[in-house]
């Protein structure tokens, strides 16, 4: 690794560290005068501390909005490349991109293409997804024949059948309610807690400049 | 020697080949899967590749690797493999010399057994060693049976749901879903109830909350779903928007998904189809507002909370919105239509903290309901959850009942006057430059809500004067020279006060009130411990006397607009963005609200003929799905049991 | 709980996490050896797929899904990037460059960076974006049609943020005999992954996974800090449960029961650590 490269990565790590810490401190300490007790300037101080996070987060929102442009450029480049390799579907994509753009500009914001093309296609895909999910659920036992798969399928069946409007299935509804209230709710919380913890750990590690991206 | 490196020849050094009476497993493999060499041939002929259907496990098995191996020329091998190849060269040559051995030996077909291809074959110890060597070289995982994993049966050819079973699944689902539309006698007749009862009090409260809106209210409608969920959630969005328009309130539509904003335009176009019967038209930036999209998910919604004035200044198409919104508290209500619980949590966490007064009404798909309901139960400021097609049906029924006195059939008999000024291209009576006009608009005038204090029980819908084309301005009553004193109560409780459907604490909560909110009183209960107050021209509710302080005011402001801090418009104003194109200052048109006879409730006209078959299709589809899952699971379980009972072939034969 | 208390707790939580991260880093450096990790069977299938990618000249497909930089899925995107880095580096000898795809445009630079750092092979590759949004069927359908038919990946590593659209990808992979490993930080996606993927990681295992596929000591920082927090949380919840149980069962002697239970818990924790 060259000297300049090392310098560059150190620089980016320092910037990331500073921005991370400033945002963190600003988010944690800003905006709540109650945190500063009886200080006479508590309100001003809280507002001042909240400012950097507000500015930085607005900047991030701007960058994210610009990200769509990067995405479009990437999409076009990728498919242009695929077209060179003789993939005809990419030509269809590029053509429809140009057509939609022209349509929207020429017809002053007319979204009828969205309604006539994208919506039906995505709705059909959603229907297809439903079939795929049913197929997947039917194969769970065949794929992994163990007690957990059995429980998975049983719960699925209870929830599915309990959603039917027939009065004969009333007892199932009580089971479904219990399932959703106790085990599902507990499992969900456990999953979300785990992910939340991991998110904080990863966030702190990145904010402290420990990520690979800073290593040039 | 040809250029193609032959994996089989390399992997089976003759020196180590056992002098078994039967051919080795790898020879049998080659005999069995000799056709695998076809791709190489086809490649040479420049024919398209054949695609074979395989289960997941088979692809990990030896022959998949062997097939792939066949396609790689020597020149592309890296140093490691070349070195290995050199070491094995003598063996390769030796076997080439004895290549006719294969033809002399019979090759019984290899039978696949559960537990993976290799472990199931009848292999001798030496052969197993060879297989192990193969696996070591290519880094393939040990067979499932050896590593103690449960047998993966998806690998068996008969068990993959490929081909016919997949088609059968699709056809049966399709039949179940389509049947109710073509054969109405099969329609399941158990339709959802026409009111939210039992444990769905929150959904009923949500309905009532929208029914308390008045012409001066603005509702922030967040449409957080893409085209994927449009089939399910459009119905709810459509109902909510119609109810908001029928109450003469105005929605501000916002989303962190740009497609949702574009799609909202089309939903409104559909509603415009209904009101066209009355010669009306909903106009962008007057009757409804499409705000710019919020990039960045949670960051975007956070931006909405902190800079609402900025976000609500520009529309989705870059036009200036000439309402002076200052903060989220200018909104009477937040209405969220979300496809997932994550988005709902995001809105609750990022937007609701803006003010204690904000409440959220949420709608989700049926799949997200269980989690959404559990989440909503833990959040006091989520009023209710409306979920899926069945709730949409109940909601539509309730809406129809609430406006049951509206008879659209009668209305067209009296010829409806066409709007004198079409919304987007009005004949301007006077053109005024924006700054001057804004000054004239913003004069606080009491809302029209006081004009017709009719409680809910009233047999007729009060004829609130509407304006044409859209009732943007709250219909202002003719000013009375000597206004009657109005009996009011002001909430004094520091805590949230609950307004209920009846004068007891067990009655449903209609909405929450906060210190400072003022309501007009229309009566009390027997002992005076509860006030019957007016929430809107249509809706009344009850509030406990100890929470409020009563007073009289001359012709005053009421309740329903106590929370709306916005300036009221005296005249209908519309900014024509087309006229302003290319100019620095936007121009505003002033339009007289001339017609008062048109009933705005035309907005509620909907085609509901397909609702019942759609619900039946949902039920039958669910039933079919459940049956398919049961059958698939039973077959899978039987095969799993059968597969485990059968002893491994190697043991049986040795 | 008022805003101030909540803020104080948040500050304490973040500071403690920072301390844990630093301790973990120090520990990794000092010991210079792997800790005794909990087992993740899903990752045991990775070497086979990597081998197939090398031997059969088929690319590996790494997908971020809707995990976007800047949103609430940022951490998932970063963890996935780290995981993919090690997997891609491991498949270095394949002639087919890996394919990295994402539904979130803001993740593109991260994905591209991932490829640039990890892949030193001769073939050029580009991260691919399929529009758009958190629940993108267009993404799933695009990948299903374009990738699986023409590039025929050896295996799909789907780690990031996916909704139910994951089913389309997994089903197509299964039909074509391509391996699949899936994990999502969305609940629906996770459920689909469990039912349909060949190998599945659950929830926060995504964040610990890089440590399992890497030889670098520092990749274990997340896993170590996470394990510590998890242990503390479990202990806290167990104590809370014990406290409530004791209060309900023996209102007189609840303190003794709680203390005894706590001692037992501690003993169990120590024993399991040694085991």
CSV table of C-alpha atoms in Angstrom, one decimal, chain B residues 122-347:
chain,number,residue,atom,x,y,z
B,122,UNK,CA,-22.5,-49.4,-3.0
B,123,UNK,CA,-18.9,-48.4,-2.5
B,124,UNK,CA,-16.1,-50.4,-1.2
B,125,UNK,CA,-13.6,-49.0,1.3
B,126,UNK,CA,-11.1,-48.1,-1.4
B,127,UNK,CA,-13.8,-46.5,-3.5
B,128,UNK,CA,-14.9,-44.4,-0.6
B,129,UNK,CA,-11.3,-43.2,-0.2
B,130,UNK,CA,-11.3,-42.2,-3.9
B,131,UNK,CA,-14.5,-40.3,-3.4
B,132,UNK,CA,-13.1,-38.6,-0.4
B,133,UNK,CA,-10.1,-37.6,-2.4
B,134,UNK,CA,-12.4,-36.1,-5.0
B,135,UNK,CA,-14.2,-34.2,-2.4
B,136,UNK,CA,-11.0,-33.0,-0.8
B,137,UNK,CA,-9.7,-31.7,-4.1
B,138,UNK,CA,-12.9,-29.8,-5.1
B,139,UNK,CA,-13.7,-28.7,-1.5
B,140,UNK,CA,-17.2,-30.3,-1.7
B,141,UNK,CA,-19.1,-30.8,1.5
B,142,UNK,CA,-19.3,-34.2,3.0
B,143,UNK,CA,-22.5,-36.1,2.3
B,144,UNK,CA,-25.4,-35.0,4.5
B,145,UNK,CA,-25.7,-38.4,6.2
B,146,UNK,CA,-22.1,-38.3,7.2
B,147,UNK,CA,-22.3,-34.9,8.8
B,148,UNK,CA,-25.3,-35.8,10.8
B,149,UNK,CA,-27.7,-33.4,9.0
B,150,UNK,CA,-31.2,-34.6,8.4
B,151,UNK,CA,-31.7,-36.2,5.1
B,152,UNK,CA,-32.6,-33.6,2.4
B,153,UNK,CA,-35.3,-35.1,0.4
B,154,UNK,CA,-35.8,-32.3,-2.0
B,155,UNK,CA,-33.0,-33.9,-3.9
B,156,UNK,CA,-35.0,-36.9,-5.0
B,157,UNK,CA,-36.3,-36.5,-8.5
B,158,UNK,CA,-39.8,-37.3,-7.7
B,159,UNK,CA,-40.0,-34.9,-4.8
B,160,UNK,CA,-39.1,-31.6,-6.5
B,161,UNK,CA,-42.3,-29.7,-7.2
B,162,UNK,CA,-41.0,-29.2,-10.7
B,163,UNK,CA,-43.1,-29.9,-13.7
B,164,UNK,CA,-46.5,-31.3,-13.2
B,165,UNK,CA,-47.0,-30.7,-9.5
B,166,UNK,CA,-46.1,-27.1,-10.0
B,167,UNK,CA,-48.6,-26.7,-12.8
B,168,UNK,CA,-51.2,-28.5,-10.8
B,169,UNK,CA,-50.7,-26.1,-7.9
B,170,UNK,CA,-51.0,-23.1,-10.2
B,171,UNK,CA,-54.1,-24.4,-11.9
B,172,UNK,CA,-55.9,-25.3,-8.7
B,173,UNK,CA,-55.1,-21.9,-7.1
B,174,UNK,CA,-56.3,-20.2,-10.3
B,175,UNK,CA,-59.5,-22.1,-10.4
B,176,UNK,CA,-60.2,-21.4,-6.7
B,177,UNK,CA,-59.6,-17.7,-7.2
B,178,UNK,CA,-61.6,-17.4,-10.5
B,179,UNK,CA,-64.6,-19.5,-9.6
B,180,UNK,CA,-66.5,-16.9,-7.6
B,181,UNK,CA,-66.3,-14.4,-10.5
B,182,UNK,CA,-67.8,-16.8,-13.0
B,183,UNK,CA,-70.1,-18.9,-10.9
B,184,UNK,CA,-71.8,-16.8,-8.4
B,185,UNK,CA,-73.6,-19.8,-6.7
B,186,UNK,CA,-70.2,-20.8,-5.3
B,187,UNK,CA,-69.7,-17.4,-3.7
B,188,UNK,CA,-69.2,-17.8,0.0
B,189,UNK,CA,-72.1,-15.9,1.5
B,190,UNK,CA,-70.5,-15.1,4.8
B,191,UNK,CA,-69.6,-11.6,4.1
B,192,UNK,CA,-67.7,-9.5,6.7
B,193,UNK,CA,-69.9,-7.7,9.3
B,194,UNK,CA,-71.2,-4.2,8.4
B,195,UNK,CA,-69.7,-2.7,11.6
B,196,UNK,CA,-66.5,-3.2,13.5
B,197,UNK,CA,-67.7,-4.9,16.7
B,198,UNK,CA,-66.2,-6.9,19.5
B,199,UNK,CA,-62.5,-6.5,19.8
B,200,UNK,CA,-62.3,-4.1,16.8
B,201,UNK,CA,-63.4,-1.0,18.8
B,202,UNK,CA,-60.2,0.7,17.6
B,203,UNK,CA,-61.1,0.3,14.0
B,204,UNK,CA,-64.5,1.8,14.7
B,205,UNK,CA,-62.8,4.7,16.5
B,206,UNK,CA,-60.6,5.2,13.4
B,207,UNK,CA,-63.7,5.5,11.3
B,208,UNK,CA,-65.3,8.0,13.7
B,209,UNK,CA,-62.1,10.0,13.8
B,210,UNK,CA,-62.3,10.6,10.0
B,211,UNK,CA,-65.9,11.4,10.3
B,212,UNK,CA,-65.2,14.2,12.7
B,213,UNK,CA,-63.2,16.1,10.0
B,214,UNK,CA,-64.5,19.4,8.8
B,215,UNK,CA,-63.9,21.7,5.9
B,216,UNK,CA,-61.1,23.4,7.6
B,217,UNK,CA,-59.1,20.3,8.5
B,218,UNK,CA,-56.1,19.0,6.7
B,219,UNK,CA,-55.1,15.4,6.9
B,220,UNK,CA,-51.6,14.1,6.2
B,221,UNK,CA,-52.0,10.9,4.2
B,222,UNK,CA,-48.9,8.8,4.0
B,223,UNK,CA,-49.1,6.2,1.2
B,224,UNK,CA,-46.2,3.9,2.0
B,225,UNK,CA,-46.8,1.1,-0.5
B,226,UNK,CA,-45.6,0.2,-4.0
B,227,UNK,CA,-47.4,-1.4,-6.9
B,228,UNK,CA,-46.9,-4.8,-5.4
B,229,UNK,CA,-49.5,-4.1,-2.6
B,230,UNK,CA,-51.6,-1.8,-4.7
B,231,UNK,CA,-54.2,-4.6,-5.3
B,232,UNK,CA,-54.9,-4.9,-1.6
B,233,UNK,CA,-54.3,-1.4,-0.3
B,234,UNK,CA,-55.7,0.8,-3.1
B,235,UNK,CA,-59.2,-0.1,-1.9
B,236,UNK,CA,-58.4,1.3,1.6
B,237,UNK,CA,-56.7,4.4,0.2
B,238,UNK,CA,-59.7,5.0,-2.0
B,239,UNK,CA,-62.1,4.7,0.9
B,240,UNK,CA,-60.2,7.0,3.1
B,241,UNK,CA,-59.7,9.7,0.5
B,242,UNK,CA,-63.4,9.6,-0.4
B,243,UNK,CA,-64.4,10.0,3.2
B,244,UNK,CA,-62.0,12.9,3.7
B,245,UNK,CA,-63.4,14.6,0.6
B,246,UNK,CA,-66.9,13.9,1.7
B,247,UNK,CA,-66.1,15.7,5.0
B,248,UNK,CA,-64.7,18.6,2.9
B,249,UNK,CA,-61.4,18.2,4.5
B,250,UNK,CA,-58.2,18.2,2.4
B,251,UNK,CA,-55.6,15.5,2.2
B,252,UNK,CA,-51.8,16.2,1.9
B,253,UNK,CA,-50.5,13.1,0.3
B,254,UNK,CA,-46.9,12.2,1.0
B,255,UNK,CA,-44.7,9.1,0.6
B,256,UNK,CA,-41.1,7.9,0.8
B,257,UNK,CA,-41.8,5.9,-2.4
B,258,UNK,CA,-42.0,8.1,-5.5
B,259,UNK,CA,-44.1,5.5,-7.3
B,260,UNK,CA,-46.8,5.8,-4.6
B,261,UNK,CA,-47.1,9.5,-5.2
B,262,UNK,CA,-47.6,9.0,-8.9
B,263,UNK,CA,-50.1,6.3,-8.2
B,264,UNK,CA,-52.0,8.5,-5.8
B,265,UNK,CA,-52.7,10.8,-8.7
B,266,UNK,CA,-54.5,8.0,-10.5
B,267,UNK,CA,-56.6,7.1,-7.4
B,268,UNK,CA,-57.8,10.7,-7.3
B,269,UNK,CA,-58.5,10.5,-11.0
B,270,UNK,CA,-60.8,7.5,-10.2
B,271,UNK,CA,-62.5,9.5,-7.5
B,272,UNK,CA,-62.9,12.4,-10.0
B,273,UNK,CA,-64.8,10.0,-12.2
B,274,UNK,CA,-67.4,9.7,-9.4
B,275,UNK,CA,-67.8,13.4,-8.7
B,276,UNK,CA,-67.9,14.2,-12.4
B,277,UNK,CA,-71.6,13.1,-12.2
B,278,UNK,CA,-72.2,16.2,-10.2
B,279,UNK,CA,-70.1,18.4,-12.5
B,280,UNK,CA,-67.4,18.6,-9.9
B,281,UNK,CA,-63.7,18.1,-10.1
B,282,UNK,CA,-61.0,17.7,-7.4
B,283,UNK,CA,-58.2,20.0,-8.1
B,284,UNK,CA,-54.6,19.5,-7.3
B,285,UNK,CA,-53.2,22.1,-4.9
B,286,UNK,CA,-56.7,23.1,-3.9
B,287,UNK,CA,-58.7,20.1,-2.8
B,288,UNK,CA,-55.7,17.9,-2.3
B,289,UNK,CA,-52.0,18.2,-2.2
B,290,UNK,CA,-49.4,15.8,-3.5
B,291,UNK,CA,-46.2,16.6,-1.7
B,292,UNK,CA,-42.7,15.9,-2.9
B,293,UNK,CA,-41.4,12.5,-2.2
B,294,UNK,CA,-39.3,11.9,1.0
B,295,UNK,CA,-36.0,10.3,0.1
B,296,UNK,CA,-34.1,8.1,2.6
B,297,UNK,CA,-36.7,6.1,4.4
B,298,UNK,CA,-36.5,7.0,8.1
B,299,UNK,CA,-34.4,10.0,7.4
B,300,UNK,CA,-37.1,11.3,5.0
B,301,UNK,CA,-39.8,11.0,7.6
B,302,UNK,CA,-37.6,12.6,10.1
B,303,UNK,CA,-37.1,15.5,7.7
B,304,UNK,CA,-40.9,15.7,7.4
B,305,UNK,CA,-41.1,16.1,11.2
B,306,UNK,CA,-38.4,18.7,11.5
B,307,UNK,CA,-39.0,20.7,8.4
B,308,UNK,CA,-42.7,20.2,7.6
B,309,UNK,CA,-43.0,23.8,6.4
B,310,UNK,CA,-40.4,23.2,3.8
B,311,UNK,CA,-41.7,19.8,2.7
B,312,UNK,CA,-45.3,21.1,2.5
B,313,UNK,CA,-44.3,24.1,0.3
B,314,UNK,CA,-43.6,22.3,-2.9
B,315,UNK,CA,-45.8,19.7,-4.6
B,316,UNK,CA,-44.6,16.5,-6.3
B,317,UNK,CA,-44.4,18.3,-9.6
B,318,UNK,CA,-42.4,21.2,-8.3
B,319,UNK,CA,-45.3,23.6,-8.0
B,320,UNK,CA,-45.6,26.0,-5.1
B,321,UNK,CA,-48.3,25.2,-2.6
B,322,UNK,CA,-49.9,28.4,-1.5
B,323,UNK,CA,-50.9,27.3,2.0
B,324,UNK,CA,-48.9,28.6,4.8
B,325,UNK,CA,-48.3,25.3,6.7
B,326,UNK,CA,-46.0,25.8,9.6
B,327,UNK,CA,-45.7,22.5,11.4
B,328,UNK,CA,-47.2,19.0,11.6
B,329,UNK,CA,-49.6,20.2,14.2
B,330,UNK,CA,-51.5,22.0,11.4
B,331,UNK,CA,-52.6,18.5,10.5
B,332,UNK,CA,-55.7,17.3,12.2
B,333,UNK,CA,-54.7,13.7,11.7
B,334,UNK,CA,-52.1,11.5,10.3
B,335,UNK,CA,-53.3,8.6,8.1
B,336,UNK,CA,-50.8,6.0,7.2
B,337,UNK,CA,-51.4,3.3,4.6
B,338,UNK,CA,-48.4,1.0,5.0
B,339,UNK,CA,-47.5,-2.3,3.5
B,340,UNK,CA,-45.2,-3.4,6.3
B,341,UNK,CA,-44.9,-3.1,10.0
B,342,UNK,CA,-41.4,-1.6,9.6
B,343,UNK,CA,-42.7,1.4,7.8
B,344,UNK,CA,-45.4,1.8,10.4
B,345,UNK,CA,-42.9,1.7,13.2
B,346,UNK,CA,-40.8,4.2,11.3
B,347,UNK,CA,-43.7,6.7,11.1
